[in-house]
Short mmCIF file of C-alpha atoms and ligand atoms in Angstrom, two decimals:
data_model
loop_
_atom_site.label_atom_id
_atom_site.label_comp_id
_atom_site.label_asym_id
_atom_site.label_seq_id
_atom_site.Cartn_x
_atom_site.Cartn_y
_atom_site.Cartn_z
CA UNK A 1 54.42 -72.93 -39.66
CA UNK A 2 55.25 -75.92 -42.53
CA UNK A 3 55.93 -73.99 -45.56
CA UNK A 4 53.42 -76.68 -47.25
CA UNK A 5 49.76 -78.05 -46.72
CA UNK A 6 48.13 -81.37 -48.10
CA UNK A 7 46.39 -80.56 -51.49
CA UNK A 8 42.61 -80.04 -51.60
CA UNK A 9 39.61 -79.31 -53.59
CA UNK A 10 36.97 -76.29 -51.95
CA UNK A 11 33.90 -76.45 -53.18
CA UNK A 12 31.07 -73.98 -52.72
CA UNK A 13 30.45 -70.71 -53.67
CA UNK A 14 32.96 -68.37 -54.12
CA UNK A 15 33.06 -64.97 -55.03
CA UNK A 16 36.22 -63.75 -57.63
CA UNK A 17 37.29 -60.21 -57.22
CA UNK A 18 37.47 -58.90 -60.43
CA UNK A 19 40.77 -57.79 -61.40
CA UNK A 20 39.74 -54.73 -63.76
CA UNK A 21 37.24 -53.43 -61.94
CA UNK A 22 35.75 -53.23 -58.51
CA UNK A 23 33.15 -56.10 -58.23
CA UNK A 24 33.33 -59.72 -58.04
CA UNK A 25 32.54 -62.69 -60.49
CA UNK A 26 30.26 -64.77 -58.59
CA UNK A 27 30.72 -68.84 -59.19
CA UNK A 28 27.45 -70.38 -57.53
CA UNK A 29 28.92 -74.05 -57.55
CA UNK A 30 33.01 -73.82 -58.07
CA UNK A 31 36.16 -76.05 -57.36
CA UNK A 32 39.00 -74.62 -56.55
CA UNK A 33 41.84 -76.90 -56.32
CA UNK A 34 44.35 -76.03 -53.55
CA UNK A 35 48.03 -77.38 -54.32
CA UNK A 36 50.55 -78.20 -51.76
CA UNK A 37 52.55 -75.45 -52.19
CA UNK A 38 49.44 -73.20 -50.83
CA UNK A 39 49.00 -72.03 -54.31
CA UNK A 40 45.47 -71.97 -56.42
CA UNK A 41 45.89 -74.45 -59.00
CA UNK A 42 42.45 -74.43 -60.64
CA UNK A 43 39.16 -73.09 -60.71
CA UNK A 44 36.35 -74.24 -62.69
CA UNK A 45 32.83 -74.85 -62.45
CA UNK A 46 31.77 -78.24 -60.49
CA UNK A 47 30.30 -80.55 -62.71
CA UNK A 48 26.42 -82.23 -62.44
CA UNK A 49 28.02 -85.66 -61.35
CA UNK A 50 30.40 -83.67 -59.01
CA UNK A 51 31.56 -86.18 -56.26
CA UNK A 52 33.31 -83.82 -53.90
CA UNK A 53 30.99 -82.97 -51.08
CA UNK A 54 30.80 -79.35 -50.40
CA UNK A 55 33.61 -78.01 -48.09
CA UNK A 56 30.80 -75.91 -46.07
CA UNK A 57 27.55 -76.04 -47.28
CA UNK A 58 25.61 -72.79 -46.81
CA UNK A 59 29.14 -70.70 -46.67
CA UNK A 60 30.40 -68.37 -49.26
CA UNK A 61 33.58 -68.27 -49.67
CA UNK A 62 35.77 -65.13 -50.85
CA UNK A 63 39.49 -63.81 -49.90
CA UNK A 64 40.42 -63.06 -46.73
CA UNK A 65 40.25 -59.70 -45.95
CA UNK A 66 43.16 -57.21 -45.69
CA UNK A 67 43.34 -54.59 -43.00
CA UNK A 68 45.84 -51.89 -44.59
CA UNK A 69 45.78 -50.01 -41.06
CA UNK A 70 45.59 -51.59 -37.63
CA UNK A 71 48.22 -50.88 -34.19
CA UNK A 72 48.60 -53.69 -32.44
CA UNK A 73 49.05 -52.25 -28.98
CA UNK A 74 45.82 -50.60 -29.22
CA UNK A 75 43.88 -54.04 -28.73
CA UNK A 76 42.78 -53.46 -25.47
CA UNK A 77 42.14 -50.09 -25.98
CA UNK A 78 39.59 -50.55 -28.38
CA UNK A 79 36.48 -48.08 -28.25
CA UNK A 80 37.93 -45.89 -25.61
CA UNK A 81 36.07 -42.67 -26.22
CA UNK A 82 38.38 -39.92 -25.09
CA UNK A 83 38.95 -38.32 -28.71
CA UNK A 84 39.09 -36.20 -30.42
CA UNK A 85 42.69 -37.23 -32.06
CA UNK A 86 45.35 -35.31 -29.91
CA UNK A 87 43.72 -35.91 -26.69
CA UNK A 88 42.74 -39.71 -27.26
CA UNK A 89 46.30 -40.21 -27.90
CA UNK A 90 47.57 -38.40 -24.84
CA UNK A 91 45.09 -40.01 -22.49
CA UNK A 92 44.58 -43.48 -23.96
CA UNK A 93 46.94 -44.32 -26.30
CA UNK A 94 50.40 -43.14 -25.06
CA UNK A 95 49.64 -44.11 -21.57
CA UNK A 96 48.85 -48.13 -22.97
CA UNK A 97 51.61 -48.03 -25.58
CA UNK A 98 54.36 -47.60 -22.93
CA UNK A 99 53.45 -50.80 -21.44
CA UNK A 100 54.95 -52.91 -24.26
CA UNK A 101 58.28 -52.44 -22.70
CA UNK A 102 56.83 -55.25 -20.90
CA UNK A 103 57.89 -58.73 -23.27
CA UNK A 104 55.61 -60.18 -21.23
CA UNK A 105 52.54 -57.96 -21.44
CA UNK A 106 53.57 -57.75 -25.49
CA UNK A 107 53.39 -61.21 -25.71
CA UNK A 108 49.84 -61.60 -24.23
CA UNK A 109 48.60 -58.92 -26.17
CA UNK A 110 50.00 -60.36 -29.12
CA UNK A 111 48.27 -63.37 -28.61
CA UNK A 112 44.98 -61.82 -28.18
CA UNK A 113 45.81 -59.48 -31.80
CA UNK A 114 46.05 -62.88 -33.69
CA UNK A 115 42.75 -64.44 -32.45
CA UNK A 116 41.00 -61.13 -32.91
CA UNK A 117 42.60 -60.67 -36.53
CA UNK A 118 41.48 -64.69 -37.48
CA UNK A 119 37.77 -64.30 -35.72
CA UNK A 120 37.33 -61.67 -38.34
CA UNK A 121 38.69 -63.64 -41.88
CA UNK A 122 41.61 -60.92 -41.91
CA UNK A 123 44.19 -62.76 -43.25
CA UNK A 124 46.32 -59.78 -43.97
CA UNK A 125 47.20 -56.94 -42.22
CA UNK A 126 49.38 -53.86 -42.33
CA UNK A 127 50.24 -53.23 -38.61
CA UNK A 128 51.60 -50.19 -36.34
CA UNK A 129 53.58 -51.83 -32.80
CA UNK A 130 54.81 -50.09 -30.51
CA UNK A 131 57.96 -47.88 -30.21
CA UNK A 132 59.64 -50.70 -28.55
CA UNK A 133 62.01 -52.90 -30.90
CA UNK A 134 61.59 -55.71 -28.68
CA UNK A 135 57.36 -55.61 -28.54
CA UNK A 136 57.61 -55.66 -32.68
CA UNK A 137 59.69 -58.45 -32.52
CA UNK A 138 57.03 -60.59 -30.07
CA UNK A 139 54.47 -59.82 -32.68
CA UNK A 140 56.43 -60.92 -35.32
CA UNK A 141 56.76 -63.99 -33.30
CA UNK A 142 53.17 -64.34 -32.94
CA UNK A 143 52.06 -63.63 -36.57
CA UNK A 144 54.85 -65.82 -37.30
CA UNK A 145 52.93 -68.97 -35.40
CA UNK A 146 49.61 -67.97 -36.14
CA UNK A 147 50.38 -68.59 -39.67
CA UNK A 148 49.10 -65.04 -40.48
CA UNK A 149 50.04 -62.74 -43.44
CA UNK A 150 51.19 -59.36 -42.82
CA UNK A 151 53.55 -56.13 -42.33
CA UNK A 152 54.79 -54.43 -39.41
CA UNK A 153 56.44 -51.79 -38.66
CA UNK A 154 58.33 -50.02 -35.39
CA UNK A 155 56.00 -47.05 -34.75
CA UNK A 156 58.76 -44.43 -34.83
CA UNK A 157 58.62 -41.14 -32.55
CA UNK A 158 61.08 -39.17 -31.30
CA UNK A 159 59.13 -35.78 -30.02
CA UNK A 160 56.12 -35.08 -29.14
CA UNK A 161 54.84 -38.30 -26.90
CA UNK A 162 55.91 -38.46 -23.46
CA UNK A 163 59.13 -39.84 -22.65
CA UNK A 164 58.11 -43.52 -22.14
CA UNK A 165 57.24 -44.25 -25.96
CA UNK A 166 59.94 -42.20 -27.68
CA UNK A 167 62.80 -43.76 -28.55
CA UNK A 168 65.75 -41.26 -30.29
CA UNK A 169 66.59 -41.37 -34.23
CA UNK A 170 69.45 -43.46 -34.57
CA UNK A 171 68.62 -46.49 -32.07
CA UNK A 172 65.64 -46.57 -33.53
CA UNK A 173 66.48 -47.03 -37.12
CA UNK A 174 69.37 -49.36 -36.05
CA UNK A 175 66.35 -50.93 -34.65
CA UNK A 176 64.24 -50.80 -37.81
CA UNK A 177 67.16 -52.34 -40.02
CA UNK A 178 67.80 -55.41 -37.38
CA UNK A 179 63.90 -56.61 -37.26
CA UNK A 180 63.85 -56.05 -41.12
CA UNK A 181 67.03 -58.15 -41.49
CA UNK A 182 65.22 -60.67 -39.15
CA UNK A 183 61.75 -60.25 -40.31
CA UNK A 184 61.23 -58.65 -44.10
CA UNK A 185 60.29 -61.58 -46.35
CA UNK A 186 60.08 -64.32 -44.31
CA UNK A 187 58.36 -67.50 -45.19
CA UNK A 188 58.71 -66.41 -48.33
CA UNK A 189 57.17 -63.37 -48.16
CA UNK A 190 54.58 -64.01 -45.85
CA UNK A 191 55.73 -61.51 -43.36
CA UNK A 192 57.26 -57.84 -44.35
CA UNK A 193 59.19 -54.81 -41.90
CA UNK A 194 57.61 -51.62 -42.79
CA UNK A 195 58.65 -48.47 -41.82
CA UNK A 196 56.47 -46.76 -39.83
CA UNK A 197 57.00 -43.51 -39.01
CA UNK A 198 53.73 -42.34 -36.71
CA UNK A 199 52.72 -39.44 -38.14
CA UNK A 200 54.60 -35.97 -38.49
CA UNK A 201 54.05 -34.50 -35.31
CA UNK A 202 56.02 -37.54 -33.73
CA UNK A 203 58.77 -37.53 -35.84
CA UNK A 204 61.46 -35.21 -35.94
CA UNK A 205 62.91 -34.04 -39.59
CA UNK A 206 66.29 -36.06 -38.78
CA UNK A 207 64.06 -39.35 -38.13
CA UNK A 208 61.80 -38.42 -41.33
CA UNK A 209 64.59 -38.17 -43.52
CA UNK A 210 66.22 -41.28 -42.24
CA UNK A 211 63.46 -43.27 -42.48
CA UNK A 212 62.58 -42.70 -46.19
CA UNK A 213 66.72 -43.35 -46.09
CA UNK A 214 66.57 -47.01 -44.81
CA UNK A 215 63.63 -47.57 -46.86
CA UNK A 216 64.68 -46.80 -50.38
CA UNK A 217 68.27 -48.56 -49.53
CA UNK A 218 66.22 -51.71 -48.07
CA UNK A 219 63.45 -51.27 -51.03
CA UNK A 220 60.57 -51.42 -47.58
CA UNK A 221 57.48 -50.78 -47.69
CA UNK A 222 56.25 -47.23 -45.13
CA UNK A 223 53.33 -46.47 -43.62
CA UNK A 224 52.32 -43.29 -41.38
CA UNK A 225 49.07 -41.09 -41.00
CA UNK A 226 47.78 -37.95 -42.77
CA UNK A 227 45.38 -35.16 -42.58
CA UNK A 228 43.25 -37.34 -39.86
CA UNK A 229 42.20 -34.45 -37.77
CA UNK A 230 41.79 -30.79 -37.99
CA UNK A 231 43.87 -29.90 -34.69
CA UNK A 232 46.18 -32.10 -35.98
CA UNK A 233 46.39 -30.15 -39.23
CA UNK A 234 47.58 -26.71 -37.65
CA UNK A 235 49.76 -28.39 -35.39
CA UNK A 236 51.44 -29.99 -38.29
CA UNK A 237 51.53 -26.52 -40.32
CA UNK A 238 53.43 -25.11 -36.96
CA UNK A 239 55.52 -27.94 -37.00
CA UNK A 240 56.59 -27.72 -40.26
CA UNK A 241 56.65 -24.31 -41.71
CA UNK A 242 58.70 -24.71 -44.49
CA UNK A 243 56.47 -27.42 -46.38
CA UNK A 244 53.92 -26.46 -48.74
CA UNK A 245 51.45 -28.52 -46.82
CA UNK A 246 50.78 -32.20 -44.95
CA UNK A 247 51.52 -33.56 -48.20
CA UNK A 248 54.20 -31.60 -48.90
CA UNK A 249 55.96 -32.41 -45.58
CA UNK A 250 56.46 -36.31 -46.18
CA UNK A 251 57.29 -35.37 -49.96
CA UNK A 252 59.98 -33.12 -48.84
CA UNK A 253 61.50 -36.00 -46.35
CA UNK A 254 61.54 -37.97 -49.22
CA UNK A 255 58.48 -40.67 -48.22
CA UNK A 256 56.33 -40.42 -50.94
CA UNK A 257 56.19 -43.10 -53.40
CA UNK A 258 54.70 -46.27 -54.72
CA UNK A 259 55.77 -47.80 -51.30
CA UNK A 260 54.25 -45.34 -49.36
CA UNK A 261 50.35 -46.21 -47.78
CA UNK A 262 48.60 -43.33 -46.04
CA UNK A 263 45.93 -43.76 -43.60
CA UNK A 264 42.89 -41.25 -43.36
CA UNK A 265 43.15 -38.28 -45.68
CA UNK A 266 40.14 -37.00 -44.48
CA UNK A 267 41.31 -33.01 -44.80
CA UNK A 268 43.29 -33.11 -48.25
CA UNK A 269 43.20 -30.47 -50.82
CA UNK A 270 42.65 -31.19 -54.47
CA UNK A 271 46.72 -29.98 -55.03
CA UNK A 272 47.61 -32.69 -51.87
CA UNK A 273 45.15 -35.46 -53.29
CA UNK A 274 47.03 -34.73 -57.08
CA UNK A 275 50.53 -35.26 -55.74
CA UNK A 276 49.78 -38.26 -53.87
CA UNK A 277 48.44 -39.54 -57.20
CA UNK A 278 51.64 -38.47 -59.16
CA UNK A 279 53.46 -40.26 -56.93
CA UNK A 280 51.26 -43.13 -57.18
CA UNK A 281 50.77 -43.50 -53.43
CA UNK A 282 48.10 -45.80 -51.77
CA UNK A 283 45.84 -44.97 -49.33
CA UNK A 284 43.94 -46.76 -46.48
CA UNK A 285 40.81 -45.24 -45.57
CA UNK A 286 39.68 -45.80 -42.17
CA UNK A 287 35.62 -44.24 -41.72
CA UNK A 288 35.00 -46.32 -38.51
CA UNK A 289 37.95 -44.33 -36.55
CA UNK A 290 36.97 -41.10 -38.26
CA UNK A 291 33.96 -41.38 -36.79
CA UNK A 292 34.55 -42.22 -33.36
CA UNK A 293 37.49 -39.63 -33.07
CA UNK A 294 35.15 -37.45 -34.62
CA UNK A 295 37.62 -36.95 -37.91
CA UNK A 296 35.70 -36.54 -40.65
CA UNK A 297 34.48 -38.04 -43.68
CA UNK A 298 36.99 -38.57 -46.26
CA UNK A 299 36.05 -38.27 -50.12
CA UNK A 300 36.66 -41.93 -51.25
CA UNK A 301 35.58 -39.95 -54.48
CA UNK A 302 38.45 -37.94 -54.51
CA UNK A 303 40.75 -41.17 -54.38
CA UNK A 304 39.13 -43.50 -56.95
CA UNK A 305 38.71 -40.72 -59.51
CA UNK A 306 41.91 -39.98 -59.55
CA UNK A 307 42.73 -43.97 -59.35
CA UNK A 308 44.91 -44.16 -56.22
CA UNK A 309 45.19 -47.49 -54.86
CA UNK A 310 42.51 -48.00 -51.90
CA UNK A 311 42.22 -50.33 -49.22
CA UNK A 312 40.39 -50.29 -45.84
CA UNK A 313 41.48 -50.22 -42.50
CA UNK A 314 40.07 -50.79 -39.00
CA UNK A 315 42.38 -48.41 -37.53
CA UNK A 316 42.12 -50.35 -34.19
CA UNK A 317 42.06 -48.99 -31.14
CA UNK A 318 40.38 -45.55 -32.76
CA UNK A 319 37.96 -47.99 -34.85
CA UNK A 320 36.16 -50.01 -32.85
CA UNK A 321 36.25 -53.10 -34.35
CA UNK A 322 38.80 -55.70 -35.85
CA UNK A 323 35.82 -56.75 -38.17
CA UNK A 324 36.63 -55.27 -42.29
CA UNK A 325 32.78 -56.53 -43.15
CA UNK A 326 31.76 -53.69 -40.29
CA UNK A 327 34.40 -50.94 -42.04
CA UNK A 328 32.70 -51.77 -45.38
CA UNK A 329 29.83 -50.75 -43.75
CA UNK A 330 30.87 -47.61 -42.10
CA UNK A 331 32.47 -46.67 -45.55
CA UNK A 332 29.40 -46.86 -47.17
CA UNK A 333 27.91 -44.81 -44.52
CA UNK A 334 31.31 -42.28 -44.92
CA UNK A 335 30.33 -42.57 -48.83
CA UNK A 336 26.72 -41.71 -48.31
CA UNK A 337 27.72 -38.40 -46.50
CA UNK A 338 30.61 -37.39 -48.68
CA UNK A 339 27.17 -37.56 -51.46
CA UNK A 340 29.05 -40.16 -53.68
CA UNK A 341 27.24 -43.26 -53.05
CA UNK A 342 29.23 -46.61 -53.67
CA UNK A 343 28.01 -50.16 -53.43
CA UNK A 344 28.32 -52.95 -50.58
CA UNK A 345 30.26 -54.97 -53.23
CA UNK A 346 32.88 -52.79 -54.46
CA UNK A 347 34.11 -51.93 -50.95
CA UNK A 348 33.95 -55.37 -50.22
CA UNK A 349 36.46 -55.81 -52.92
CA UNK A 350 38.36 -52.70 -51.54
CA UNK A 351 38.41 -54.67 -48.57
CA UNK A 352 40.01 -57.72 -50.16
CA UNK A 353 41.41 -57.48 -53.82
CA UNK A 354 42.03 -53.62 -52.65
CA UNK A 355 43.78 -53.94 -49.61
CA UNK A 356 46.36 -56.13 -51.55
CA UNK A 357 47.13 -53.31 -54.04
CA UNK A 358 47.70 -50.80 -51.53
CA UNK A 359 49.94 -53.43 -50.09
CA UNK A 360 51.33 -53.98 -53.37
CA UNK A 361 50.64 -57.49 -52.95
CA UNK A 362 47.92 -58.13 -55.60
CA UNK A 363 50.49 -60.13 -57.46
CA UNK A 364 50.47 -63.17 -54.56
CA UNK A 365 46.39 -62.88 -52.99
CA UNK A 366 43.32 -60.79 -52.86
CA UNK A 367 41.78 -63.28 -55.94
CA UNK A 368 40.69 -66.61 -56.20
CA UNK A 369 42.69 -67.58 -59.42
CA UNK A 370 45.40 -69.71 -60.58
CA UNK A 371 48.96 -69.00 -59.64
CA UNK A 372 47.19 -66.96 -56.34
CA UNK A 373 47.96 -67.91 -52.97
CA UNK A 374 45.05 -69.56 -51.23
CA UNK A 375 44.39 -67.16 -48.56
CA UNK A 376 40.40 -67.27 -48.23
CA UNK A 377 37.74 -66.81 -45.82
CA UNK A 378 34.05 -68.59 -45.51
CA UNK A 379 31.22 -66.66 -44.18
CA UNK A 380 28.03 -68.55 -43.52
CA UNK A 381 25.07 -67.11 -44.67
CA UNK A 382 21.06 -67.97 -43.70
CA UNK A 383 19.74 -70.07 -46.49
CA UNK A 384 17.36 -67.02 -47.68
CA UNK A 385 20.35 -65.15 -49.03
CA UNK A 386 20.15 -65.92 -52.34
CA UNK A 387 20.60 -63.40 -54.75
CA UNK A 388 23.31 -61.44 -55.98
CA UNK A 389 22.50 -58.07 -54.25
CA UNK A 390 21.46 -59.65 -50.82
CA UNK A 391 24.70 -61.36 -51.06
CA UNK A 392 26.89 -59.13 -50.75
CA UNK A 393 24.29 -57.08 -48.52
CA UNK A 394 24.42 -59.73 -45.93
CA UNK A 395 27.99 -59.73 -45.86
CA UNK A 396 28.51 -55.69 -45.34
CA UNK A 397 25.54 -55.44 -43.02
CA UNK A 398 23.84 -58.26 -41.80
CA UNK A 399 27.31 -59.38 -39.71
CA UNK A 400 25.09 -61.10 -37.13
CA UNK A 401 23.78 -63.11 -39.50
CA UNK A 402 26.64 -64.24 -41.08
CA UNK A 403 29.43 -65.01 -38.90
CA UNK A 404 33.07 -65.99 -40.29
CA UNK A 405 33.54 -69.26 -40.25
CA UNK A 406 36.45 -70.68 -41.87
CA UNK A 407 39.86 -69.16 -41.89
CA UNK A 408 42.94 -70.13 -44.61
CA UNK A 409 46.13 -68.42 -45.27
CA UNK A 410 48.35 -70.13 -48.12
CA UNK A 411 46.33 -72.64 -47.65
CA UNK A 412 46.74 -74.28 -44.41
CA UNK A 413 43.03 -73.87 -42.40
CA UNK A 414 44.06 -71.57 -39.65
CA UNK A 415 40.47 -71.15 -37.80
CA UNK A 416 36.82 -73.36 -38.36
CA UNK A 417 36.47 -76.18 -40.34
ZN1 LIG B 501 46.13 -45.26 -36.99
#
């Protein structure tokens, strides 16, 4: 992709997520003034006499969203209903994962991950590949043309998988540190290595301990699951006998830490949910997969009042959906059960301004503000959604309604007009 686009002026309505709290400032008739560097350079309020025609009339517009927990070789996978966790993985997952040997098959699939990611508005996205180095490098590829933001990471497993998608400790960390030599901060950041170990059960401790290794000497970003699903749970316990608990056995591999994002947390104690705070950890939380694996609710309470960094995830192929607007919606479901009700807006600023915190990248997007880089989705609304409330109502529940229609990362249009 050209590192620069031609500078332009949006104007419409655009919703600001705040940055000191989670809601949005909502600008019924701004300009935002796009530089050629892909950078916001202004954003003010459009005067009476304002000559620029509106970019998409009937469209809000708002950041593109951030999905802080999707794996890419679960696209076609999607909604395969053979959970709960341990068996879906065994008798859909495993079996489709070892196909990305296949550069070929990888490279299709890739393809199809990009569209699905831009039909959405996700402009960013925390991703899971396969096991196999040269699958993760095809999707770097493809992010790479599709102009998307992102980080990805070798999904890392040495036990507990059949043979096809394991691949031993030290290839696959001399893996790890190649694609992150190749990949981590390129295009100026746009793209990012992660290290990804899958969860416990895959890893063995000599792979655990070297991957929090290669990421504190290479300062990366990590990503891996926890306390999805209670099976899962006492087969980590077994697993592990000398660690306090789940929490306890990343913290005692040495992968806890501002870098670290953890999806699910649906089972964690109040000691568990305290250390990931002390270690000021992020968390992605992922309702639509919990429910169709059957998981379990996780207390978004027990996260925000204890001010861990939140953002949402689709969790595809367990979530059924590449759509953030839809995982709003589930959350607020997830919230409603949990009995801590939370509003349509503030996870729809999870799902944007939040997202880029738990990716620690809130300094570079997830606001519409100067210095920001102009990474923004429009959704087009029916004229009858008017008001503040059915706003954001419309765009958590009334997808049909309101389909994405305008795509931008850094801003270069990458889908719609
Ligand atoms: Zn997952």
């Amino acid at each position: 992709m050209e590192a620069r686009c031609d500078p332009w002026i949006l104007r419409g309505r655009v919703l600001c997520p705040r940055p000191d709290r989670p809601a949005f400032e909502v600008l019924e008739d701004a300009l935002v003034r796009v530089g050629a560097d892909g950078r916001i350079a202004g954003v003010e309020a459009a005067p009476a006499d304002c000559a620029v025609p509106v970019t998409r009339p009937g469209a809000v517009w708002l950041p593109g969203f951030v999905d802080t927990h999707v794996h890419f070789p679960q696209t076609r996978v999607l909604g395969s209903a053979s959970g709960p966790l341990l068996e879906w993985l065994a008798t859909s997952v495993f079996p489709e994962e070892a196909r990305f040997v296949d550069r070929a098959y990888a490279a299709a699939v890739a393809e199809e991950f990009c569209a699905a990611l831009l039909r959405h508005g996700t402009t960013c996205a925390s991703v899971y590949s396969s096991s196999d180095p040269g699958a993760t490098e095809v999707l770097f590829a493809a992010l790479d043309r599709a102009g998307l933001r992102g980080q990805v990471g070798l999904t890392l497993m040495d036990r507990g998988a059949p043979e096809a998608v394991l691949l031993a400790a030290e290839p696959a960390l001399a893996a790890c540190e190649a694609l992150a030599a190749r990949w981590h901060g390129h295009d100026d950041g746009r793209l990012a290595f992660c290290v990804t170990p899958r969860f416990a059960l895959s890893c063995t401790p000599a792979l655990l301990r070297g991957a929090a290794a290669l990421a504190d000497r290479l300062d990366l970003p990590v990503q891996t699951h926890l306390s999805e699903n209670p099976a899962e749970l006492a087969a980590t316990a077994a697993a592990f006998p000398d660690s306090a608990d789940y929490v306890a056995v990343y913290a005692d591999h040495g992968l806890l830490g501002p870098r670290a994002l953890f999806a699910h947390c649906v089972h964690l104690t109040d000691g568990e949910w305290d250390a990931l705070a002390a270690h000021d950890c992020a968390i992605s939380h992922c309702p639509d997969s919990n429910f169709f694996l059957g998981s379990g609710v996780m207390p978004l309470r027990a996260a925000l009042e204890r001010t861990l960094r939140v953002g949402l995830g689709t969790d595809v192929g367990a979530g059924r959906t590449f759509s953030l607007r839809r995982v709003a919606a589930a959350a607020y479901d997830a919230a409603l059960l949990s009995g801590t009700a939370i509003t349509p807006e503030a996870l729809l600023w999870h799902a944007t301004l939040g997202g880029a915190r738990a990716l620690r990248l809130d300094g570079r997007i997830g606001r519409v503000a100067p210095g920001f880089e102009a990474d923004l989705v429009a959704c087009d609304l029916p004229p009858h959604v008017v008001d503040r409330a059915a706003l954001f109502d419309a765009l958590a529940f009334r997808r049909d309604d309101a389909a994405v229609g305008a795509v931008y990362v850094r801003g270069r249009r990458l889908r719609g007009g």
